[in-house]
Amino acid sequence: MGCFLCNSSLGKKLVMSISGCFLVLFILFHMAMNLTALFSAEGYDMICKFLGANWYALAGTAVLAAGVVVHIVYAFILTLNNYRARGKQRYEVTVTEKGVSWASKNMLALGVIIVLGLLLHLFNFWAKMQLVEVLGGHRNSLGLSPTDGAALIAYTFSQWYYVVLYLIWFAALWFHLTHGVWSMFQTVGWANDTWYPRLKCLGNIVATLVFLGFASVVVVYFVKSLCCGACC
């Protein structure tokens, strides 16, 4: 099994599909958690406290990090293998294949943007929340409690450049998911003539829900900051 997953092209795609499915489920959970901040700052802070430096939260973080690393590593491996397999054909000008989306041909570029956005997100939130607790701190670099998530969201998205960067990140994630969601079903053989259009539709729905869910938090908090600034 180990050789199949490491050496076989189908095995590598299977690893990509499984790790991708895991990450999509986490993204949906994270989106739902963030939406809580729109309705109750206290409720969101309670979630942040529950998911702080507790053993189960740290274990979950480790598993999530492993899933991200596996997905990225296998993405580069598959891209490199495809690049080598094309050989001289990669230099030829070809017409756009029917049914091949822009996202499917630019998954690596989209992945790079997503990774850069993830690093920015870790800097803005994880490093000021869970990491502070792990290191035994009671206040982060902004003077906030590491469980004061709503205040950290308000501070971060009161700055227009973070709003722009995060919206670009979410847009890249949208394109990535429109292809990634249905392709992971295709890898395991579920995308036949009947299910292919349904799975593509499902991918678009999931990607759009994720984009709107995350973007709404960013935009609402930015608008709130503008209103507060105008009142002051």
PDB file of C-alpha atoms in Angstrom:
ATOM      1  CA  MET A   1       0.000   0.000   0.000  1.00  0.00           C
ATOM      2  CA  GLY A   2       2.826   2.384   0.895  1.00  0.00           C
ATOM      3  CA  CYS A   3       4.520   1.864  -2.489  1.00  0.00           C
ATOM      4  CA  PHE A   4       1.194   2.349  -4.256  1.00  0.00           C
ATOM      5  CA  LEU A   5       0.554   5.691  -2.538  1.00  0.00           C
ATOM      6  CA  CYS A   6       4.116   6.924  -3.102  1.00  0.00           C
ATOM      7  CA  ASN A   7       5.020   5.549  -6.537  1.00  0.00           C
ATOM      8  CA  SER A   8       1.744   5.217  -8.410  1.00  0.00           C
ATOM      9  CA  SER A   9       0.215   8.276 -10.084  1.00  0.00           C
ATOM     10  CA  LEU A  10      -3.243   7.069  -9.050  1.00  0.00           C
ATOM     11  CA  GLY A  11      -2.002   6.526  -5.496  1.00  0.00           C
ATOM     12  CA  LYS A  12      -0.637  10.067  -5.315  1.00  0.00           C
ATOM     13  CA  LYS A  13      -3.910  11.451  -6.635  1.00  0.00           C
ATOM     14  CA  LEU A  14      -5.743   9.398  -4.027  1.00  0.00           C
ATOM     15  CA  VAL A  15      -3.619  10.961  -1.273  1.00  0.00           C
ATOM     16  CA  MET A  16      -4.391  14.395  -2.739  1.00  0.00           C
ATOM     17  CA  SER A  17      -8.112  13.598  -2.748  1.00  0.00           C
ATOM     18  CA  ILE A  18      -8.207  12.301   0.835  1.00  0.00           C
ATOM     19  CA  SER A  19      -6.119  15.156   2.230  1.00  0.00           C
ATOM     20  CA  GLY A  20      -8.140  17.638   0.171  1.00  0.00           C
ATOM     21  CA  CYS A  21     -11.434  16.258   1.497  1.00  0.00           C
ATOM     22  CA  PHE A  22     -10.106  16.589   5.050  1.00  0.00           C
ATOM     23  CA  LEU A  23      -9.060  20.200   4.433  1.00  0.00           C
ATOM     24  CA  VAL A  24     -12.407  21.099   2.822  1.00  0.00           C
ATOM     25  CA  LEU A  25     -14.248  19.790   5.898  1.00  0.00           C
ATOM     26  CA  PHE A  26     -11.970  21.856   8.139  1.00  0.00           C
ATOM     27  CA  ILE A  27     -12.498  24.967   5.997  1.00  0.00           C
ATOM     28  CA  LEU A  28     -16.267  24.579   6.296  1.00  0.00           C
ATOM     29  CA  PHE A  29     -15.943  24.185  10.070  1.00  0.00           C
ATOM     30  CA  HIS A  30     -13.651  27.225  10.296  1.00  0.00           C
ATOM     31  CA  MET A  31     -16.063  29.269   8.179  1.00  0.00           C
ATOM     32  CA  ALA A  32     -19.000  28.340  10.434  1.00  0.00           C
ATOM     33  CA  MET A  33     -16.926  29.273  13.484  1.00  0.00           C
ATOM     34  CA  ASN A  34     -16.019  32.651  11.989  1.00  0.00           C
ATOM     35  CA  LEU A  35     -19.626  33.430  11.147  1.00  0.00           C
ATOM     36  CA  THR A  36     -20.362  33.271  14.877  1.00  0.00           C
ATOM     37  CA  ALA A  37     -18.378  36.498  15.223  1.00  0.00           C
ATOM     38  CA  LEU A  38     -21.023  38.300  13.155  1.00  0.00           C
ATOM     39  CA  PHE A  39     -23.763  37.489  15.641  1.00  0.00           C
ATOM     40  CA  SER A  40     -22.034  37.233  19.006  1.00  0.00           C
ATOM     41  CA  ALA A  41     -18.550  38.425  19.930  1.00  0.00           C
ATOM     42  CA  GLU A  42     -18.921  36.670  23.280  1.00  0.00           C
ATOM     43  CA  GLY A  43     -19.897  33.416  21.586  1.00  0.00           C
ATOM     44  CA  TYR A  44     -16.918  33.625  19.261  1.00  0.00           C
ATOM     45  CA  ASP A  45     -14.563  34.279  22.176  1.00  0.00           C
ATOM     46  CA  MET A  46     -15.980  31.211  23.943  1.00  0.00           C
ATOM     47  CA  ILE A  47     -15.116  29.124  20.891  1.00  0.00           C
ATOM     48  CA  CYS A  48     -11.611  30.605  20.829  1.00  0.00           C
ATOM     49  CA  LYS A  49     -11.162  29.701  24.484  1.00  0.00           C
ATOM     50  CA  PHE A  50     -12.406  26.167  23.836  1.00  0.00           C
ATOM     51  CA  LEU A  51      -9.953  25.818  20.932  1.00  0.00           C
ATOM     52  CA  GLY A  52      -7.006  27.409  22.713  1.00  0.00           C
ATOM     53  CA  ALA A  53      -3.996  25.592  24.147  1.00  0.00           C
ATOM     54  CA  ASN A  54      -6.049  22.597  25.309  1.00  0.00           C
ATOM     55  CA  TRP A  55      -4.626  19.159  24.510  1.00  0.00           C
ATOM     56  CA  TYR A  56      -7.410  18.295  22.059  1.00  0.00           C
ATOM     57  CA  ALA A  57      -7.032  21.577  20.225  1.00  0.00           C
ATOM     58  CA  LEU A  58      -3.258  21.124  19.996  1.00  0.00           C
ATOM     59  CA  ALA A  59      -3.721  17.563  18.731  1.00  0.00           C
ATOM     60  CA  GLY A  60      -6.184  18.851  16.141  1.00  0.00           C
ATOM     61  CA  THR A  61      -3.740  21.567  15.088  1.00  0.00           C
ATOM     62  CA  ALA A  62      -0.987  18.976  14.618  1.00  0.00           C
ATOM     63  CA  VAL A  63      -3.250  16.759  12.495  1.00  0.00           C
ATOM     64  CA  LEU A  64      -4.386  19.756  10.448  1.00  0.00           C
ATOM     65  CA  ALA A  65      -0.798  20.879   9.871  1.00  0.00           C
ATOM     66  CA  ALA A  66       0.114  17.358   8.731  1.00  0.00           C
ATOM     67  CA  GLY A  67      -2.830  17.364   6.317  1.00  0.00           C
ATOM     68  CA  VAL A  68      -1.755  20.708   4.845  1.00  0.00           C
ATOM     69  CA  VAL A  69       1.855  19.567   4.423  1.00  0.00           C
ATOM     70  CA  VAL A  70       0.827  16.281   2.772  1.00  0.00           C
ATOM     71  CA  HIS A  71      -1.533  18.088   0.386  1.00  0.00           C
ATOM     72  CA  ILE A  72       1.116  20.642  -0.611  1.00  0.00           C
ATOM     73  CA  VAL A  73       3.918  18.094  -1.026  1.00  0.00           C
ATOM     74  CA  TYR A  74       1.822  15.780  -3.186  1.00  0.00           C
ATOM     75  CA  ALA A  75       0.575  18.741  -5.235  1.00  0.00           C
ATOM     76  CA  PHE A  76       4.150  19.670  -6.127  1.00  0.00           C
ATOM     77  CA  ILE A  77       5.049  16.038  -6.839  1.00  0.00           C
ATOM     78  CA  LEU A  78       2.095  15.556  -9.195  1.00  0.00           C
ATOM     79  CA  THR A  79       2.750  18.884 -10.917  1.00  0.00           C
ATOM     80  CA  LEU A  80       6.412  17.984 -11.423  1.00  0.00           C
ATOM     81  CA  ASN A  81       5.463  14.553 -12.774  1.00  0.00           C
ATOM     82  CA  ASN A  82       2.991  16.094 -15.214  1.00  0.00           C
ATOM     83  CA  TYR A  83       5.601  18.643 -16.297  1.00  0.00           C
ATOM     84  CA  ARG A  84       8.126  15.903 -17.022  1.00  0.00           C
ATOM     85  CA  ALA A  85       5.544  13.731 -18.789  1.00  0.00           C
ATOM     86  CA  ARG A  86       4.635  16.506 -21.229  1.00  0.00           C
ATOM     87  CA  GLY A  87       8.254  16.905 -22.300  1.00  0.00           C
ATOM     88  CA  LYS A  88       8.600  19.083 -25.396  1.00  0.00           C
ATOM     89  CA  GLN A  89       4.830  19.438 -25.663  1.00  0.00           C
ATOM     90  CA  ARG A  90       4.908  22.014 -22.891  1.00  0.00           C
ATOM     91  CA  TYR A  91       6.572  24.431 -25.305  1.00  0.00           C
ATOM     92  CA  GLU A  92       3.919  24.024 -27.980  1.00  0.00           C
ATOM     93  CA  VAL A  93       1.003  26.438 -28.264  1.00  0.00           C
ATOM     94  CA  THR A  94      -2.230  24.506 -27.904  1.00  0.00           C
ATOM     95  CA  VAL A  95      -5.859  25.465 -28.032  1.00  0.00           C
ATOM     96  CA  THR A  96      -7.941  25.408 -24.888  1.00  0.00           C
ATOM     97  CA  GLU A  97      -9.280  21.925 -24.302  1.00  0.00           C
ATOM     98  CA  LYS A  98     -13.049  21.598 -24.149  1.00  0.00           C
ATOM     99  CA  GLY A  99     -14.342  21.267 -20.605  1.00  0.00           C
ATOM    100  CA  VAL A 100     -11.033  22.193 -18.984  1.00  0.00           C
ATOM    101  CA  SER A 101     -11.472  25.142 -16.657  1.00  0.00           C
ATOM    102  CA  TRP A 102      -8.958  27.907 -16.046  1.00  0.00           C
ATOM    103  CA  ALA A 103      -8.705  26.792 -12.413  1.00  0.00           C
ATOM    104  CA  SER A 104      -7.820  23.213 -13.350  1.00  0.00           C
ATOM    105  CA  LYS A 105      -4.855  24.431 -15.422  1.00  0.00           C
ATOM    106  CA  ASN A 106      -3.610  26.835 -12.759  1.00  0.00           C
ATOM    107  CA  MET A 107      -4.012  24.803  -9.571  1.00  0.00           C
ATOM    108  CA  LEU A 108      -0.343  25.180  -8.633  1.00  0.00           C
ATOM    109  CA  ALA A 109      -0.391  28.977  -8.996  1.00  0.00           C
ATOM    110  CA  LEU A 110      -3.625  29.143  -7.015  1.00  0.00           C
ATOM    111  CA  GLY A 111      -2.078  26.842  -4.431  1.00  0.00           C
ATOM    112  CA  VAL A 112       0.908  29.170  -4.012  1.00  0.00           C
ATOM    113  CA  ILE A 113      -1.423  32.135  -3.383  1.00  0.00           C
ATOM    114  CA  ILE A 114      -3.392  30.041  -0.892  1.00  0.00           C
ATOM    115  CA  VAL A 115      -0.206  29.030   0.966  1.00  0.00           C
ATOM    116  CA  LEU A 116       0.942  32.657   1.142  1.00  0.00           C
ATOM    117  CA  GLY A 117      -2.495  33.625   2.464  1.00  0.00           C
ATOM    118  CA  LEU A 118      -2.280  30.831   5.015  1.00  0.00           C
ATOM    119  CA  LEU A 119       1.087  32.128   6.251  1.00  0.00           C
ATOM    120  CA  LEU A 120      -0.394  35.622   6.586  1.00  0.00           C
ATOM    121  CA  HIS A 121      -3.354  34.179   8.484  1.00  0.00           C
ATOM    122  CA  LEU A 122      -1.069  32.264  10.854  1.00  0.00           C
ATOM    123  CA  PHE A 123       0.833  35.493  11.531  1.00  0.00           C
ATOM    124  CA  ASN A 124      -2.314  37.525  12.156  1.00  0.00           C
ATOM    125  CA  PHE A 125      -4.255  35.027  14.236  1.00  0.00           C
ATOM    126  CA  TRP A 126      -2.607  31.746  15.262  1.00  0.00           C
ATOM    127  CA  ALA A 127       0.614  33.469  16.372  1.00  0.00           C
ATOM    128  CA  LYS A 128      -1.424  35.920  18.457  1.00  0.00           C
ATOM    129  CA  MET A 129      -3.784  33.330  19.923  1.00  0.00           C
ATOM    130  CA  GLN A 130      -2.941  29.655  20.373  1.00  0.00           C
ATOM    131  CA  LEU A 131       0.831  30.165  20.107  1.00  0.00           C
ATOM    132  CA  VAL A 132       0.746  32.839  22.827  1.00  0.00           C
ATOM    133  CA  GLU A 133      -1.058  30.414  25.129  1.00  0.00           C
ATOM    134  CA  VAL A 134       1.359  27.592  24.322  1.00  0.00           C
ATOM    135  CA  LEU A 135       4.255  29.863  25.275  1.00  0.00           C
ATOM    136  CA  GLY A 136       2.526  30.728  28.552  1.00  0.00           C
ATOM    137  CA  GLY A 137       1.635  34.312  27.689  1.00  0.00           C
ATOM    138  CA  HIS A 138      -1.477  36.140  28.845  1.00  0.00           C
ATOM    139  CA  ARG A 139      -1.308  38.999  26.338  1.00  0.00           C
ATOM    140  CA  ASN A 140      -0.282  39.059  22.696  1.00  0.00           C
ATOM    141  CA  SER A 141       1.730  41.737  20.903  1.00  0.00           C
ATOM    142  CA  LEU A 142      -1.417  43.879  20.612  1.00  0.00           C
ATOM    143  CA  GLY A 143      -2.101  43.729  24.339  1.00  0.00           C
ATOM    144  CA  LEU A 144      -5.132  41.494  23.835  1.00  0.00           C
ATOM    145  CA  SER A 145      -5.946  38.249  25.561  1.00  0.00           C
ATOM    146  CA  PRO A 146      -5.166  35.301  23.246  1.00  0.00           C
ATOM    147  CA  THR A 147      -8.806  34.222  23.563  1.00  0.00           C
ATOM    148  CA  ASP A 148     -10.169  37.653  22.622  1.00  0.00           C
ATOM    149  CA  GLY A 149     -10.759  36.589  19.035  1.00  0.00           C
ATOM    150  CA  ALA A 150     -13.495  39.075  18.168  1.00  0.00           C
ATOM    151  CA  ALA A 151     -11.297  42.037  19.132  1.00  0.00           C
ATOM    152  CA  LEU A 152      -8.448  40.602  17.066  1.00  0.00           C
ATOM    153  CA  ILE A 153     -10.749  40.250  14.048  1.00  0.00           C
ATOM    154  CA  ALA A 154     -11.919  43.840  14.535  1.00  0.00           C
ATOM    155  CA  TYR A 155      -8.339  45.125  14.736  1.00  0.00           C
ATOM    156  CA  THR A 156      -7.062  43.119  11.743  1.00  0.00           C
ATOM    157  CA  PHE A 157      -9.893  44.014   9.396  1.00  0.00           C
ATOM    158  CA  SER A 158      -9.947  47.666  10.320  1.00  0.00           C
ATOM    159  CA  GLN A 159      -6.881  47.904   8.066  1.00  0.00           C
ATOM    160  CA  TRP A 160      -7.761  48.100   4.381  1.00  0.00           C
ATOM    161  CA  TYR A 161      -4.657  46.310   3.111  1.00  0.00           C
ATOM    162  CA  TYR A 162      -5.481  43.206   5.139  1.00  0.00           C
ATOM    163  CA  VAL A 163      -9.011  43.326   3.751  1.00  0.00           C
ATOM    164  CA  VAL A 164      -7.672  43.393   0.193  1.00  0.00           C
ATOM    165  CA  LEU A 165      -5.131  40.623   0.814  1.00  0.00           C
ATOM    166  CA  TYR A 166      -7.688  38.372   2.468  1.00  0.00           C
ATOM    167  CA  LEU A 167     -10.243  38.880  -0.303  1.00  0.00           C
ATOM    168  CA  ILE A 168      -7.576  37.938  -2.871  1.00  0.00           C
ATOM    169  CA  TRP A 169      -6.833  34.861  -0.764  1.00  0.00           C
ATOM    170  CA  PHE A 170     -10.514  33.911  -0.637  1.00  0.00           C
ATOM    171  CA  ALA A 171     -10.865  34.427  -4.403  1.00  0.00           C
ATOM    172  CA  ALA A 172      -7.924  32.073  -5.036  1.00  0.00           C
ATOM    173  CA  LEU A 173      -9.514  29.587  -2.651  1.00  0.00           C
ATOM    174  CA  TRP A 174     -12.793  29.840  -4.597  1.00  0.00           C
ATOM    175  CA  PHE A 175     -11.085  28.967  -7.876  1.00  0.00           C
ATOM    176  CA  HIS A 176      -9.119  26.175  -6.198  1.00  0.00           C
ATOM    177  CA  LEU A 177     -12.239  24.613  -4.693  1.00  0.00           C
ATOM    178  CA  THR A 178     -14.328  24.838  -7.880  1.00  0.00           C
ATOM    179  CA  HIS A 179     -11.917  22.344  -9.386  1.00  0.00           C
ATOM    180  CA  GLY A 180     -10.667  20.552  -6.288  1.00  0.00           C
ATOM    181  CA  VAL A 181     -14.019  19.468  -4.835  1.00  0.00           C
ATOM    182  CA  TRP A 182     -15.282  17.604  -7.896  1.00  0.00           C
ATOM    183  CA  SER A 183     -11.845  16.287  -8.912  1.00  0.00           C
ATOM    184  CA  MET A 184     -11.403  14.476  -5.599  1.00  0.00           C
ATOM    185  CA  PHE A 185     -14.598  12.533  -6.390  1.00  0.00           C
ATOM    186  CA  GLN A 186     -13.359  11.908  -9.910  1.00  0.00           C
ATOM    187  CA  THR A 187     -10.175  10.342  -8.538  1.00  0.00           C
ATOM    188  CA  VAL A 188     -12.134   7.687  -6.644  1.00  0.00           C
ATOM    189  CA  GLY A 189     -14.247   6.934  -9.725  1.00  0.00           C
ATOM    190  CA  TRP A 190     -17.478   8.740  -8.871  1.00  0.00           C
ATOM    191  CA  ALA A 191     -17.444  11.246 -11.724  1.00  0.00           C
ATOM    192  CA  ASN A 192     -19.255   9.336 -14.471  1.00  0.00           C
ATOM    193  CA  ASP A 193     -21.360  10.970 -17.188  1.00  0.00           C
ATOM    194  CA  THR A 194     -24.318  11.253 -14.825  1.00  0.00           C
ATOM    195  CA  TRP A 195     -22.507  12.540 -11.767  1.00  0.00           C
ATOM    196  CA  TYR A 196     -19.866  14.717 -13.435  1.00  0.00           C
ATOM    197  CA  PRO A 197     -22.108  17.792 -13.939  1.00  0.00           C
ATOM    198  CA  ARG A 198     -23.655  17.293 -10.493  1.00  0.00           C
ATOM    199  CA  LEU A 199     -20.259  17.149  -8.816  1.00  0.00           C
ATOM    200  CA  LYS A 200     -19.079  20.237 -10.708  1.00  0.00           C
ATOM    201  CA  CYS A 201     -22.195  22.030  -9.491  1.00  0.00           C
ATOM    202  CA  LEU A 202     -21.490  20.824  -5.944  1.00  0.00           C
ATOM    203  CA  GLY A 203     -17.928  22.126  -6.217  1.00  0.00           C
ATOM    204  CA  ASN A 204     -19.199  25.559  -7.295  1.00  0.00           C
ATOM    205  CA  ILE A 205     -21.713  25.626  -4.449  1.00  0.00           C
ATOM    206  CA  VAL A 206     -19.147  24.658  -1.802  1.00  0.00           C
ATOM    207  CA  ALA A 207     -16.584  27.142  -3.164  1.00  0.00           C
ATOM    208  CA  THR A 208     -19.149  29.962  -3.235  1.00  0.00           C
ATOM    209  CA  LEU A 209     -20.384  29.237   0.298  1.00  0.00           C
ATOM    210  CA  VAL A 210     -16.793  29.255   1.565  1.00  0.00           C
ATOM    211  CA  PHE A 211     -15.987  32.511  -0.214  1.00  0.00           C
ATOM    212  CA  LEU A 212     -19.145  34.291   0.933  1.00  0.00           C
ATOM    213  CA  GLY A 213     -18.817  32.976   4.488  1.00  0.00           C
ATOM    214  CA  PHE A 214     -15.242  34.123   5.007  1.00  0.00           C
ATOM    215  CA  ALA A 215     -15.554  37.322   2.964  1.00  0.00           C
ATOM    216  CA  SER A 216     -18.686  38.446   4.827  1.00  0.00           C
ATOM    217  CA  VAL A 217     -16.790  38.493   8.140  1.00  0.00           C
ATOM    218  CA  VAL A 218     -13.962  40.534   6.638  1.00  0.00           C
ATOM    219  CA  VAL A 219     -16.242  43.022   4.901  1.00  0.00           C
ATOM    220  CA  VAL A 220     -18.670  43.450   7.816  1.00  0.00           C
ATOM    221  CA  TYR A 221     -15.884  44.135  10.298  1.00  0.00           C
ATOM    222  CA  PHE A 222     -14.222  46.558   7.874  1.00  0.00           C
ATOM    223  CA  VAL A 223     -17.487  48.452   7.402  1.00  0.00           C
ATOM    224  CA  LYS A 224     -17.943  48.524  11.183  1.00  0.00           C
ATOM    225  CA  SER A 225     -14.495  50.051  11.571  1.00  0.00           C
ATOM    226  CA  LEU A 226     -15.362  52.740   9.010  1.00  0.00           C
ATOM    227  CA  CYS A 227     -18.621  53.522  10.814  1.00  0.00           C
ATOM    228  CA  CYS A 228     -16.853  53.718  14.167  1.00  0.00           C
ATOM    229  CA  GLY A 229     -14.210  55.983  12.666  1.00  0.00           C
ATOM    230  CA  ALA A 230     -16.883  58.259  11.216  1.00  0.00           C
ATOM    231  CA  CYS A 231     -18.683  58.445  14.557  1.00  0.00           C
ATOM    232  CA  CYS A 232     -15.477  59.378  16.340  1.00  0.00           C
TER     233      CYS A 232
END
